Coordinates of C-alpha atoms in Angstrom, one line a residue:
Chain E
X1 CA -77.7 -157.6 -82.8
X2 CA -78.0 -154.1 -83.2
X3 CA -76.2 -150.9 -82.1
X4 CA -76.3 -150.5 -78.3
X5 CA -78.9 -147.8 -76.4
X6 CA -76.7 -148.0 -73.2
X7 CA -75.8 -144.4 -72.6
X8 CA -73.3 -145.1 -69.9
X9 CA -71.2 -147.3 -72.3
X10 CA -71.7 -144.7 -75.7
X11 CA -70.6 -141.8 -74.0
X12 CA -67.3 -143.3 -73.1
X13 CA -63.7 -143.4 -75.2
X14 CA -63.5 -147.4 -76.0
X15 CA -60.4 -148.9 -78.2
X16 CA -60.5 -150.2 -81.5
X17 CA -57.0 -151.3 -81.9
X18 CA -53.5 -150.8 -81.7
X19 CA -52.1 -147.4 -83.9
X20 CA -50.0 -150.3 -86.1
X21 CA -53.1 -151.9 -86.7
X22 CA -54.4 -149.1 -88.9
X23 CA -51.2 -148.3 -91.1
X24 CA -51.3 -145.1 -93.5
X25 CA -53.6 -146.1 -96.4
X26 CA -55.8 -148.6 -94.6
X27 CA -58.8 -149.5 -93.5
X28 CA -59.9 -151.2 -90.9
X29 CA -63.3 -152.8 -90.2
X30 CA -64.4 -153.7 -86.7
X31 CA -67.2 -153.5 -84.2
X32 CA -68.5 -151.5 -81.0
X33 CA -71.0 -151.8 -79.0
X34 CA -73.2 -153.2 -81.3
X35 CA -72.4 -151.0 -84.5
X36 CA -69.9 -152.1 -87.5
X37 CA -67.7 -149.2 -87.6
X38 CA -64.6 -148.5 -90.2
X39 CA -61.2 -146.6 -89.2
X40 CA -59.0 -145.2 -92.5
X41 CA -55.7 -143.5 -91.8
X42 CA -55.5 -141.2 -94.4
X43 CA -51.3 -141.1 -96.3
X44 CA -50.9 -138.1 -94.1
X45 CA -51.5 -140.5 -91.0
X46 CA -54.6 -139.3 -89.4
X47 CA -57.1 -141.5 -88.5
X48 CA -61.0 -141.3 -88.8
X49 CA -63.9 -143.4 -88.0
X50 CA -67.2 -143.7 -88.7
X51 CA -70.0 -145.7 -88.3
X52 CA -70.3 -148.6 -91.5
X53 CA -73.9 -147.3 -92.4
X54 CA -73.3 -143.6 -91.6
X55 CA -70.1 -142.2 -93.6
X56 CA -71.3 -139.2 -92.9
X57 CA -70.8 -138.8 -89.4
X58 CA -67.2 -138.4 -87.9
X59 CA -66.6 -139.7 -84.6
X60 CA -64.2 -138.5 -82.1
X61 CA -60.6 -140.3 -82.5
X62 CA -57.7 -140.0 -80.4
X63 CA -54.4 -142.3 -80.3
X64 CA -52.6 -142.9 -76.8
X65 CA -51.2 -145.6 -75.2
X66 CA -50.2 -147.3 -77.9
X67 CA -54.0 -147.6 -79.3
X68 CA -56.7 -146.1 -81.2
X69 CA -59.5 -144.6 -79.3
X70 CA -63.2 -143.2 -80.8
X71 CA -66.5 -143.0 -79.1
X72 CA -69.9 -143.5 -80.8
X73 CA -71.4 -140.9 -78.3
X74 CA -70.5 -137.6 -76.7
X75 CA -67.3 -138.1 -74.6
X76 CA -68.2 -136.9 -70.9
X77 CA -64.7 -137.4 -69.8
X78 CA -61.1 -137.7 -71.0
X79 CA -59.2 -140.6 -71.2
X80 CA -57.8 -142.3 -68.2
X81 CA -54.3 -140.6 -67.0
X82 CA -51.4 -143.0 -67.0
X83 CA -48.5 -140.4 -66.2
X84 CA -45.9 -143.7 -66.1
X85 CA -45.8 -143.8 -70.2
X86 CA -44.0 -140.7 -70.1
X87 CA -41.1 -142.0 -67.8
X88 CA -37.6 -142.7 -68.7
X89 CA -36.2 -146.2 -69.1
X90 CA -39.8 -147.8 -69.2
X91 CA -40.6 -150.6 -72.2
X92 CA -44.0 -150.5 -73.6
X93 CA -45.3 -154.5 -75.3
X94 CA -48.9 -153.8 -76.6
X95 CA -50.1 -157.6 -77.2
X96 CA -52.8 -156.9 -80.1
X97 CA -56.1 -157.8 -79.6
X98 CA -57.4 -161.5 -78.8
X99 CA -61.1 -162.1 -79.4
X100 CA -63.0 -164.0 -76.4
X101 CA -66.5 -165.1 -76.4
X102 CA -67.7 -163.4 -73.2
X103 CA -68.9 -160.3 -71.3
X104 CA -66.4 -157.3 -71.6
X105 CA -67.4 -157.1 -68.0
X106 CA -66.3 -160.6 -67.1
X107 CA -63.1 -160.1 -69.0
X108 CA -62.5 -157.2 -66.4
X109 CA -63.7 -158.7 -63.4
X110 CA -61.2 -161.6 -63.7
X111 CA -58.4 -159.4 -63.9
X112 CA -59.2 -157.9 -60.6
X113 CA -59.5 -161.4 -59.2
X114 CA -55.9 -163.0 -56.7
X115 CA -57.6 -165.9 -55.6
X116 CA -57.3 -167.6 -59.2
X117 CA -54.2 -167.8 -59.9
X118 CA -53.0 -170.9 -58.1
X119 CA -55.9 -172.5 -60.2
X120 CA -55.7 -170.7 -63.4
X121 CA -51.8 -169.8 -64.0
X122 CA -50.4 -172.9 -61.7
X123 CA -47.0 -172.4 -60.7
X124 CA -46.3 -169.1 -62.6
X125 CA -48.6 -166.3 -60.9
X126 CA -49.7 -168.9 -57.9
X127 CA -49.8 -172.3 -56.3
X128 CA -51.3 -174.5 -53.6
X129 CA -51.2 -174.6 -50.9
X130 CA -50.5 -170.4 -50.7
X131 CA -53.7 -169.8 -52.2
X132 CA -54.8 -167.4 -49.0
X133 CA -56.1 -163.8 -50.2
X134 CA -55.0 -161.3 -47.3
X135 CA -57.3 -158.3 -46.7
X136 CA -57.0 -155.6 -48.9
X137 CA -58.4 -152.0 -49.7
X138 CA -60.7 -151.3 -51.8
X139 CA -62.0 -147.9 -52.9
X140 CA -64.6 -145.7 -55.3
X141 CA -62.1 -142.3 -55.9
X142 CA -63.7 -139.0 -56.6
X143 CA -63.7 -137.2 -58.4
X144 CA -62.3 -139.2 -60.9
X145 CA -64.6 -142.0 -60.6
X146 CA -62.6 -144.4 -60.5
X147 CA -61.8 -147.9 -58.4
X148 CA -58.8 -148.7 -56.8
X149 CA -58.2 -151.4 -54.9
X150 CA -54.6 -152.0 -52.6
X151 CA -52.4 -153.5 -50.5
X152 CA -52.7 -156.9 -52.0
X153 CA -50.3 -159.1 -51.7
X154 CA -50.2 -162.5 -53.3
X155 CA -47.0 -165.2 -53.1
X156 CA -46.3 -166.0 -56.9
X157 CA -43.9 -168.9 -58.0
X158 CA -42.7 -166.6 -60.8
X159 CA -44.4 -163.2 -60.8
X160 CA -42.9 -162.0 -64.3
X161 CA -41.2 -163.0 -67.2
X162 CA -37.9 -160.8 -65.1
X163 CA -38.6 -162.7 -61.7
X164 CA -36.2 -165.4 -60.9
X165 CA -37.7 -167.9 -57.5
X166 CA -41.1 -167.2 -55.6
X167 CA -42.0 -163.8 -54.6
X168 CA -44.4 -162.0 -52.7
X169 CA -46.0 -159.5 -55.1
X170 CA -47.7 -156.2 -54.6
X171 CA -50.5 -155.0 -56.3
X172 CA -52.5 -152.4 -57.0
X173 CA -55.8 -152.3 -59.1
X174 CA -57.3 -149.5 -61.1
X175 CA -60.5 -149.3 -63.1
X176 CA -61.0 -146.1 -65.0
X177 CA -64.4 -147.4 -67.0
X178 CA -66.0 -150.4 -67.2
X179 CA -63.8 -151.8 -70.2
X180 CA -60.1 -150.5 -69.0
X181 CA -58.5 -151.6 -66.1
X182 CA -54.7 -151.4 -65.3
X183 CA -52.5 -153.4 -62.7
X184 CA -49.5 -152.3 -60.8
X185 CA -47.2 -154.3 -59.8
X186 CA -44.2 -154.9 -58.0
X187 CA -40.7 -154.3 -60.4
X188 CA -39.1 -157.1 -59.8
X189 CA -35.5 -154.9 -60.8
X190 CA -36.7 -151.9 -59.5
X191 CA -37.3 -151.2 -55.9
X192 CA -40.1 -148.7 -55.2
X193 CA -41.4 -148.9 -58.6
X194 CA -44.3 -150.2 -60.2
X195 CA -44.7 -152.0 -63.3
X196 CA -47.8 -151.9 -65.5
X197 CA -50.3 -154.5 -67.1
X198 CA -53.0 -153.5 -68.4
X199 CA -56.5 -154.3 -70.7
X200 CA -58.9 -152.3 -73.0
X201 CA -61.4 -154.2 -73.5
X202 CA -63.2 -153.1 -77.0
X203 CA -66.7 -154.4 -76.2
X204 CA -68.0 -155.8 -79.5
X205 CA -71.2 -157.3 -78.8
X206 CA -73.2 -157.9 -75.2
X207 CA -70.9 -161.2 -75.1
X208 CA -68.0 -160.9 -77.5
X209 CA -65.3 -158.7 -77.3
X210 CA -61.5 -157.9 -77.9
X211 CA -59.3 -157.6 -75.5
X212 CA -55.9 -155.4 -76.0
X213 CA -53.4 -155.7 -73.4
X214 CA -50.2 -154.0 -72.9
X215 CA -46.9 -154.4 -70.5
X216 CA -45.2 -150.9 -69.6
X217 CA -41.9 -151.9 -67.8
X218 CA -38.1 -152.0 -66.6
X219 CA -37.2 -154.9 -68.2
X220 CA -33.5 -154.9 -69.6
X221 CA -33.1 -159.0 -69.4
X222 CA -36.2 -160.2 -71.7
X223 CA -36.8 -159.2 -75.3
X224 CA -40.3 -157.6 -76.2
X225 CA -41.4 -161.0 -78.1
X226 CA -40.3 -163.0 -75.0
X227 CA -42.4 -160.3 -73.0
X228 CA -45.7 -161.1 -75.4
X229 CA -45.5 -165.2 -75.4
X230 CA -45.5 -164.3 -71.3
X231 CA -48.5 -162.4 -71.4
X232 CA -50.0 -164.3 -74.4
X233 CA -49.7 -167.4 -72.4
X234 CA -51.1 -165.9 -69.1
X235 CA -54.4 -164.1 -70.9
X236 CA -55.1 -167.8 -73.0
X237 CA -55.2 -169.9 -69.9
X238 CA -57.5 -166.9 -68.7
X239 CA -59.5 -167.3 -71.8
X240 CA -60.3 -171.2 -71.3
X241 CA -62.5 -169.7 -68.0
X242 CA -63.8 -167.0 -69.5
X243 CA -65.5 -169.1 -72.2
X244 CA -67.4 -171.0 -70.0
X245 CA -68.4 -168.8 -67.5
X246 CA -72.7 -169.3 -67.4
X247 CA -74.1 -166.9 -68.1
X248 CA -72.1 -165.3 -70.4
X249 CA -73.2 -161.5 -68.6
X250 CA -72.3 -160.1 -65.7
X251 CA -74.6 -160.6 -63.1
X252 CA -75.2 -157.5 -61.2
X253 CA -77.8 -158.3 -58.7
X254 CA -74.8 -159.7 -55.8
X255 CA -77.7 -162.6 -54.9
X256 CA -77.1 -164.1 -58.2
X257 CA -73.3 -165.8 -57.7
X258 CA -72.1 -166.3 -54.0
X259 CA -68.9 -163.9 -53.1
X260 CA -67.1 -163.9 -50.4
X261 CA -64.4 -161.6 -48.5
X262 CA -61.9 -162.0 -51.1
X263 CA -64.2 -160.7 -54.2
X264 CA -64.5 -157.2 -52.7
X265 CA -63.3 -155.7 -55.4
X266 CA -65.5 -157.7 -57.8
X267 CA -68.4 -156.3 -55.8
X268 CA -67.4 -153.1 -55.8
X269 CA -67.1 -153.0 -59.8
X270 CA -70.5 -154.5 -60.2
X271 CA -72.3 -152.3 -57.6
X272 CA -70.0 -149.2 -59.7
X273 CA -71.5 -150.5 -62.8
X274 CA -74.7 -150.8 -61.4
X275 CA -74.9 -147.2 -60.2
X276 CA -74.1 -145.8 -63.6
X277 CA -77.1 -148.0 -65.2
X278 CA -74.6 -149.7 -67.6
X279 CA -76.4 -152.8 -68.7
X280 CA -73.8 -153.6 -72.0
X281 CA -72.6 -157.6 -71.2
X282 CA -74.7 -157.3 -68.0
X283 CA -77.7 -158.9 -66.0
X284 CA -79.3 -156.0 -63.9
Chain O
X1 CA -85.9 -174.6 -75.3
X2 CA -87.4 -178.0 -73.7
X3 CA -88.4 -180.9 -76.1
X4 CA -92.4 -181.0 -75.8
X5 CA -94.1 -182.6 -72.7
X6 CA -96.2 -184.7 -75.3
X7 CA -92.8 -186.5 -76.6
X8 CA -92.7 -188.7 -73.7
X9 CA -89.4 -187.4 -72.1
X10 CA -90.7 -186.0 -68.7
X11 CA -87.7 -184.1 -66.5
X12 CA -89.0 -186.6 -64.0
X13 CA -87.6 -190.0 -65.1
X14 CA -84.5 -191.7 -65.2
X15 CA -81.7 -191.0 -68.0
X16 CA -78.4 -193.3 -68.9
X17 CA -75.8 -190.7 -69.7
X18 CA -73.0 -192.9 -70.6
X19 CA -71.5 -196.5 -69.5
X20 CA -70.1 -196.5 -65.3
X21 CA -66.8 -198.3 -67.1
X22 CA -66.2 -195.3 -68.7
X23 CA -66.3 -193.2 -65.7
X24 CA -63.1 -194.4 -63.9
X25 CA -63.0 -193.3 -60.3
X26 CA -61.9 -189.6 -59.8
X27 CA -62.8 -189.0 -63.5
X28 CA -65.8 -186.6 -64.5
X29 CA -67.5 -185.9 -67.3
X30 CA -70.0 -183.5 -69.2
X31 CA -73.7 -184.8 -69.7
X32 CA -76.9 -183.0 -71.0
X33 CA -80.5 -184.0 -70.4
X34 CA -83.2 -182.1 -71.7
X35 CA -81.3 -178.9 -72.3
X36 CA -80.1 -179.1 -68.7
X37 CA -76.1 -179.2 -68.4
X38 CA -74.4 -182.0 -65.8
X39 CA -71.4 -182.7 -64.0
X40 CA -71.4 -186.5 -63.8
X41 CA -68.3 -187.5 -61.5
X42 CA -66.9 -190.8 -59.6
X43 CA -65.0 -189.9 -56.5
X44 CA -62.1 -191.8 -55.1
X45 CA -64.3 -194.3 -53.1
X46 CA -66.2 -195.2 -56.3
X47 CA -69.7 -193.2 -55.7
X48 CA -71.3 -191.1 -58.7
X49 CA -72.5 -187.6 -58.6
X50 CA -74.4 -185.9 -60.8
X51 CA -74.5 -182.3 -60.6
X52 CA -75.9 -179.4 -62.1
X53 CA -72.8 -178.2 -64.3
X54 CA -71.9 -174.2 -62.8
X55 CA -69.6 -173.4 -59.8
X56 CA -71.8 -171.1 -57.7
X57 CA -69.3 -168.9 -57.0
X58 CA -68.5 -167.3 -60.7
X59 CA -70.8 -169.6 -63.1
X60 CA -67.6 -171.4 -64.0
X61 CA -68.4 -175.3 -65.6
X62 CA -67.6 -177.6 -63.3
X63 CA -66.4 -179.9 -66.2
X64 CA -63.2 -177.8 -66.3
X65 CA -62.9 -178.6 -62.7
X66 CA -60.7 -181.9 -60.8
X67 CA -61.6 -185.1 -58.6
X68 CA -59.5 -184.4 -55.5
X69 CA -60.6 -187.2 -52.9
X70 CA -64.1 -186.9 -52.0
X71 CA -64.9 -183.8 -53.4
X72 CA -65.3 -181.9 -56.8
X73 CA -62.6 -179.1 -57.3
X74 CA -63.7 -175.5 -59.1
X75 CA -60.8 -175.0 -61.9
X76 CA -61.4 -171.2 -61.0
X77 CA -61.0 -170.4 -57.4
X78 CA -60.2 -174.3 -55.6
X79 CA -63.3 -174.3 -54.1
X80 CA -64.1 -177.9 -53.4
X81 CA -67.2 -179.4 -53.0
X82 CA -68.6 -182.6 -51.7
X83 CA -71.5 -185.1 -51.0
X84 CA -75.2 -183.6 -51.9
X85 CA -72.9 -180.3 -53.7
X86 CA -72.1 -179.0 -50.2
X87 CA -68.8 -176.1 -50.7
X88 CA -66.2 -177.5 -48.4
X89 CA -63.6 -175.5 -49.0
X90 CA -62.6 -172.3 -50.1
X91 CA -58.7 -171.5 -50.5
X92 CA -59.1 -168.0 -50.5
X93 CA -59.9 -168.2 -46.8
X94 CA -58.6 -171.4 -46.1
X95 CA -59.8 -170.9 -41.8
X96 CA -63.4 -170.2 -43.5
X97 CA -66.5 -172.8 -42.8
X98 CA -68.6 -172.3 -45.7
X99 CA -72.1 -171.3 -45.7
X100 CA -74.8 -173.7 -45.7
X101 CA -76.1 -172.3 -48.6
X102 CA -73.1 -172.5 -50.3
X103 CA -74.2 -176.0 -52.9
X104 CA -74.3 -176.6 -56.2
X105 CA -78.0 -178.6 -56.9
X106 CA -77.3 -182.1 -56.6
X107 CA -79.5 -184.3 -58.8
X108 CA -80.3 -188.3 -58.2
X109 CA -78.2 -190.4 -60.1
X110 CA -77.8 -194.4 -59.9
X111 CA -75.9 -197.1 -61.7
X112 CA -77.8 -200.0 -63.2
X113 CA -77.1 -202.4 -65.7
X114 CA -73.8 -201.1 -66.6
X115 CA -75.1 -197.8 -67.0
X116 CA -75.1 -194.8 -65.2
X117 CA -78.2 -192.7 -65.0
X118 CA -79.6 -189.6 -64.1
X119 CA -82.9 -187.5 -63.1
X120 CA -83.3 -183.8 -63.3
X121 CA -86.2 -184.1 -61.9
X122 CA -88.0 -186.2 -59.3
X123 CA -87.5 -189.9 -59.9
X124 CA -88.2 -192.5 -58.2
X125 CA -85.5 -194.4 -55.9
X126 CA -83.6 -196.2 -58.8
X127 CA -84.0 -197.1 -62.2
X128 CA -86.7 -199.5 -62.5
X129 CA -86.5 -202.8 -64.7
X130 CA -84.8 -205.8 -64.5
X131 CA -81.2 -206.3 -66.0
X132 CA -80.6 -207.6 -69.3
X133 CA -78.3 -210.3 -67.6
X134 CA -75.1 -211.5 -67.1
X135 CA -74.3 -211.7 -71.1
X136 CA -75.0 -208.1 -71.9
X137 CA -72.2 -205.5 -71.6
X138 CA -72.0 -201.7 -72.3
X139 CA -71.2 -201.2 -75.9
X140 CA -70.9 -197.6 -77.0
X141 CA -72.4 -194.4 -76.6
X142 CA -73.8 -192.4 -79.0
X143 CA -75.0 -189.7 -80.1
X144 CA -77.5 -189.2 -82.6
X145 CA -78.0 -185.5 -84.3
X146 CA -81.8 -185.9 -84.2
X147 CA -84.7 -185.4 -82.1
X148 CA -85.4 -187.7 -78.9
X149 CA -88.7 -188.7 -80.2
X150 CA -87.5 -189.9 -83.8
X151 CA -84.5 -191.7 -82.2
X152 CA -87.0 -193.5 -79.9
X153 CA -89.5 -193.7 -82.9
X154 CA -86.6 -195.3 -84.9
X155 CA -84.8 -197.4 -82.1
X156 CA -88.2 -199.5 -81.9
X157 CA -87.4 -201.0 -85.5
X158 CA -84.1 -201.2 -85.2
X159 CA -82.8 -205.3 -85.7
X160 CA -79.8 -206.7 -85.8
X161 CA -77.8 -209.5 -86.9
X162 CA -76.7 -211.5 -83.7
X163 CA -73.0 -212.5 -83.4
X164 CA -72.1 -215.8 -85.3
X165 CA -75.7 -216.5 -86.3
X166 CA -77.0 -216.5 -89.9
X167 CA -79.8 -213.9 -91.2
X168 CA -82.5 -216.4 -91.6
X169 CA -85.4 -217.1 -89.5
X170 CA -84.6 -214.5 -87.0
X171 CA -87.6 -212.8 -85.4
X172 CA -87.8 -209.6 -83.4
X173 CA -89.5 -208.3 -80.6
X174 CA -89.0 -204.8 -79.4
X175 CA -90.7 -203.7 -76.2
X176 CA -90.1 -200.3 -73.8
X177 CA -89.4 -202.3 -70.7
X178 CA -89.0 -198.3 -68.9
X179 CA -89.6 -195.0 -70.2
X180 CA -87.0 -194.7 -72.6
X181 CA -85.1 -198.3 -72.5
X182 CA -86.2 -200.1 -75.8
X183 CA -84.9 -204.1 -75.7
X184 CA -84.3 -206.0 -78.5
X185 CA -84.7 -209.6 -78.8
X186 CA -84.0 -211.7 -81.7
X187 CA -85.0 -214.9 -81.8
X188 CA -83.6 -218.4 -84.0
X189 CA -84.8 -221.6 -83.0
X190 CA -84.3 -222.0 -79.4
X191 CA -81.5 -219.1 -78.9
X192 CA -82.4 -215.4 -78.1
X193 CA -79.9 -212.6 -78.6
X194 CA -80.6 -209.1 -77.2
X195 CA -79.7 -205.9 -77.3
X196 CA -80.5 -202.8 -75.0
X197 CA -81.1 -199.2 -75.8
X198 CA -80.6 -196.3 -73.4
X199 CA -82.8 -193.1 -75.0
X200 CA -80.6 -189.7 -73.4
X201 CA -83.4 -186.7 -74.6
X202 CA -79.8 -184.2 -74.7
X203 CA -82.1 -181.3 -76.5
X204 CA -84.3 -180.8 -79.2
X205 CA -82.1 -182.0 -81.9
X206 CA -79.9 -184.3 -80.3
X207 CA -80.0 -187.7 -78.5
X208 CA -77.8 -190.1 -76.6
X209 CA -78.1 -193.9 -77.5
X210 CA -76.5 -196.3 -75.1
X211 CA -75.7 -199.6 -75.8
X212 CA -75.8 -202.7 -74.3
X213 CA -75.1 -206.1 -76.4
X214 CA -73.1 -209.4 -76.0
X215 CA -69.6 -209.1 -75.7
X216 CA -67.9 -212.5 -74.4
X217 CA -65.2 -212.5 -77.1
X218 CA -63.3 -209.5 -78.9
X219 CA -65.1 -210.7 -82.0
X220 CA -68.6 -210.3 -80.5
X221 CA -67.8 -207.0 -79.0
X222 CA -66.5 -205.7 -82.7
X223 CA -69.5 -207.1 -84.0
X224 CA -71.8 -205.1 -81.9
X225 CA -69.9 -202.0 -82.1
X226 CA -70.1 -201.8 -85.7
X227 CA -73.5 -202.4 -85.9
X228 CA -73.8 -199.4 -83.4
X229 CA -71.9 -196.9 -85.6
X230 CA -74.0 -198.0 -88.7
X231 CA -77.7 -197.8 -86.0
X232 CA -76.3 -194.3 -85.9
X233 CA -75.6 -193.5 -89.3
X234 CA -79.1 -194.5 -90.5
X235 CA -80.5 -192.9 -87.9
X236 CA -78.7 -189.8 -89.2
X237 CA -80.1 -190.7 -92.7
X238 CA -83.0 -192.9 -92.6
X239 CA -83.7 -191.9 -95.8
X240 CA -80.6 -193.4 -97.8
X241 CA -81.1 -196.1 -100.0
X242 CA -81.7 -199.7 -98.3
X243 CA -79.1 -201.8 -98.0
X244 CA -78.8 -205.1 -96.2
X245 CA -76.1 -203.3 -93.7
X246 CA -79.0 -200.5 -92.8
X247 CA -80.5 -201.8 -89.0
X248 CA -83.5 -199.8 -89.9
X249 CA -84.3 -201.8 -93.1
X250 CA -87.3 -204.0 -91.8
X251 CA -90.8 -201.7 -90.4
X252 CA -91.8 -203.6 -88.0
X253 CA -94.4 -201.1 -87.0

């Protein structure tokens, strides 16, 4: 497979890895979107990429949130804003990246999705026989572009590695571009506050990718390698679906899997996709 | 990526995809036929369904799914489906009626002969030939990393030794008594032993053999099993040396 044509997927920032994964002196060899790339942090600690079979050509690079970011086209936008990493008292668990053998797309569409999790994460994030999904909102925001979907509430036997007993949890889902895609939750601890979850999905190939995940939260009970094994064990019993999901893309045509009320959000993401002709890990 | 229409194994015929012993009641399992993936399940009253293998909902395999009752559980979302692949339930809206349109494909599927089989495509009402008899038992499954067409090829040469009988004077007779069910008779004197082949086409380069053979005693049934894991070997390798163990040694052709 070669390098990608899909201009809606190039022109965006995508992540390679966490800033630890490329230590001073390295290298590091990965792919996006089709194209082997290499990252090298120089001893001074700054970090370039470029493409394996073009050292010639710099691409952009910028490291936030815990990750390294580059683009292999011409950035249209900045990265997402996620003002909550610069608050006081917050803990931030990046998880590394895990390699699954599916759509980026589908990666993100199941973490949009409630009505799983009495199936997939039995008796931690759900459990018959509350498996109801209430209504919620979802909406397209401009100008940002971005979705957002709220007020969903979901009953959760233990919502978080903090949460002692059942709980009914709030959420709120964000997608800022077709491979990152951020939860906020209900703080257990903290009342009126949200913690975060979220993924960048590093799109590899049309149906392999990476997925990085990070936890930004008040936590003062669990230690950050407690913290991991909880989210490590929530995104592998994930991973067991996403596998053997057929086909492997996205459809985006909504006659080709059956949805109901409770996948509004999913159909909002794939008409979104659909309107900005990204066809990367999809079926138009 | 269908085996060739010329090699005998039409969508529209019968296929054993494993032994109904084996497939306990509220137990599934995973089956191929001719490329095409299946749910094969036994709900809690004991009736088979064979289904095509992919919640409608998000493409999920239903082989990750569970039995629950009389119906087929989606590992993904719950949804539960029953007779003919109809959705039944959705716990996301657990008030909703479900769509008519809301089925997995539903293909025919029997059981006959201690086997269960299937049909992808339009086959006739059951399986079609008569039953080896009382004295033949499933033996094993297997499967065979070659094409459908060899394995057939090679299955109609295939003798064995029959349980407690010596090697001499035995004659064979192979005949296709349906498409893609070879028996084996071996005959001694007045006494005929015989073994039954189920041909599974799974794709181009793979092939399920099912087994039927004598199995009164544990000594017989061991008997016939071995001889089923060497029938595969050879068939792996029906070029190795001959060797009086190798069921392929004698052409027949």
């Amino acid at each position: 497979m070669t390098r990608s044509g899909d201009r809606a997927a190039l022109n965006g920032w995508q992540v390679i890895g966490r800033i630890e994964d490329i230590p001073p002196g390295r290298t590091r060899s990965t792919r996006l979107l089709g194209q082997d790339i290499i990252a090298r942090r120089d001893p001074g600690g700054t970090v370039s990429v470029t493409e394996a079979d073009n050292g010639n050509r710099s691409l952009p690079v910028q490291e936030r949130y815990g990750h390294v970011w580059t683009s292999l086209g011409t950035p249209e936008r900045d990265l997402l804003d996620m003002p909550e990493f610069a608050e006081e008292g917050r803990r931030l668990i990046t998880c590394g990246g895990i390699t699954v053998r599916t759509s980026p797309l589908r990666i993100v569409e199941n973490f949009l999705d409630l009505a799983h999790f009495p199936y997939v994460h039995t008796d931690i994030l759900g459990a018959e026989p509350q498996t109801g999904v209430e209504d919620y909102k979802v909406e397209v925001r401009q100008p940002e572009d971005e979705i957002w979907a709220t007020e969903c509430r979901f009953f959760q036997p233990q919502a978080a590695k903090s949460a002692s007993g059942g709980q009914i949890s709030d959420y709120m889902y964000r997608v800022t571009s077709p491979f990152v895609t951020i939860l906020y939750k209900t703080c257990p601890i903290r009342d009126g506050m949200w913690d975060l979850i979220g993924l960048f999905v590093q799109p590899m190939d049309e149906e392999i990718c990476d997925v990085h995940s990070f936890v930004l939260v008040f936590d003062e009970a669990n230690s950050d390698e407690a913290m991991l094994h909880f989210q490590q064990m929530i995104f592998l019993q994930d991973r067991s679906i996403l596998e053997n999901q057929l086909p492997a893309r996205l459809p985006l045509n909504p006659r080709d899997e059956c949805a109901i009320t409770a996948d509004r959000t999913s159909l909002v993401y794939r008409r979104w996709l659909r309107d900005k002709g990204l066809s990367f890990g999809a079926i138009p | 990526m269908r085996p060739n229409v010329n090699s005998g194994f039409e969508s529209d015929q019968w296929y054993a995809v494993g032994g109904s012993a084996a497939l306990a009641a509220g137990r599934l399992m995973p089956a191929t036929v001719l490329e095409s993936e299946l749910v094969v399940w036994r709900d809690s009253g004991g009736t088979v369904h064979a289904w095509h293998n992919r919640c409608i909902h998000r493409g999920l395999r239903m082989t990750l799914g569970f039995v629950d009752g009389d119906t087929l559980a989606c590992r993904y979302h719950g949804w539960r489906y029953g007779a003919g692949g109809k959705c039944k339930v959705i716990p996301a809206h657990p008030g909703m009626i479900p769509p008519d349109d809301f089925q997995i494909p539903a293909y025919a599927v029997c059981e006959h002969a201690g086997l269960i089989w299937a049909s992808i495509g339009a086959a006739g009402d059951s399986v079609d030939f008569d039953g080896p008899g009382e004295h033949l038992r499933f033996c094993r499954d297997l499967v065979v990393r070659r094409a459908p067409e060899r394995v057939s090829a090679l299955a109609k040469r295939a003798i064995f030794r029959p349980y407690g009988d010596g090697e001499d004077d035995l004659i064979y007779e192979h005949r296709e008594i349906a498409p893609s069910v070879i028996r084996i008779d071996a005959r001694s004197g007045g006494d005929t032993a015989t073994i039954m082949l189920a041909i599974q086409p799974i794709t181009a380069d793979r092939t399920g053999v099912h087994v039927l053979a004598g199995g009164e005693t544990t000594d017989e049934r061991l008997h016939y099993a071995a001889w089923a894991r060497r029938l595969r070997w050879f068939m792996e390798n029906p070029d190795a040396a001959n060797s009086s163990w190798n069921p392929l040694s004698i052409d027949h052709s």
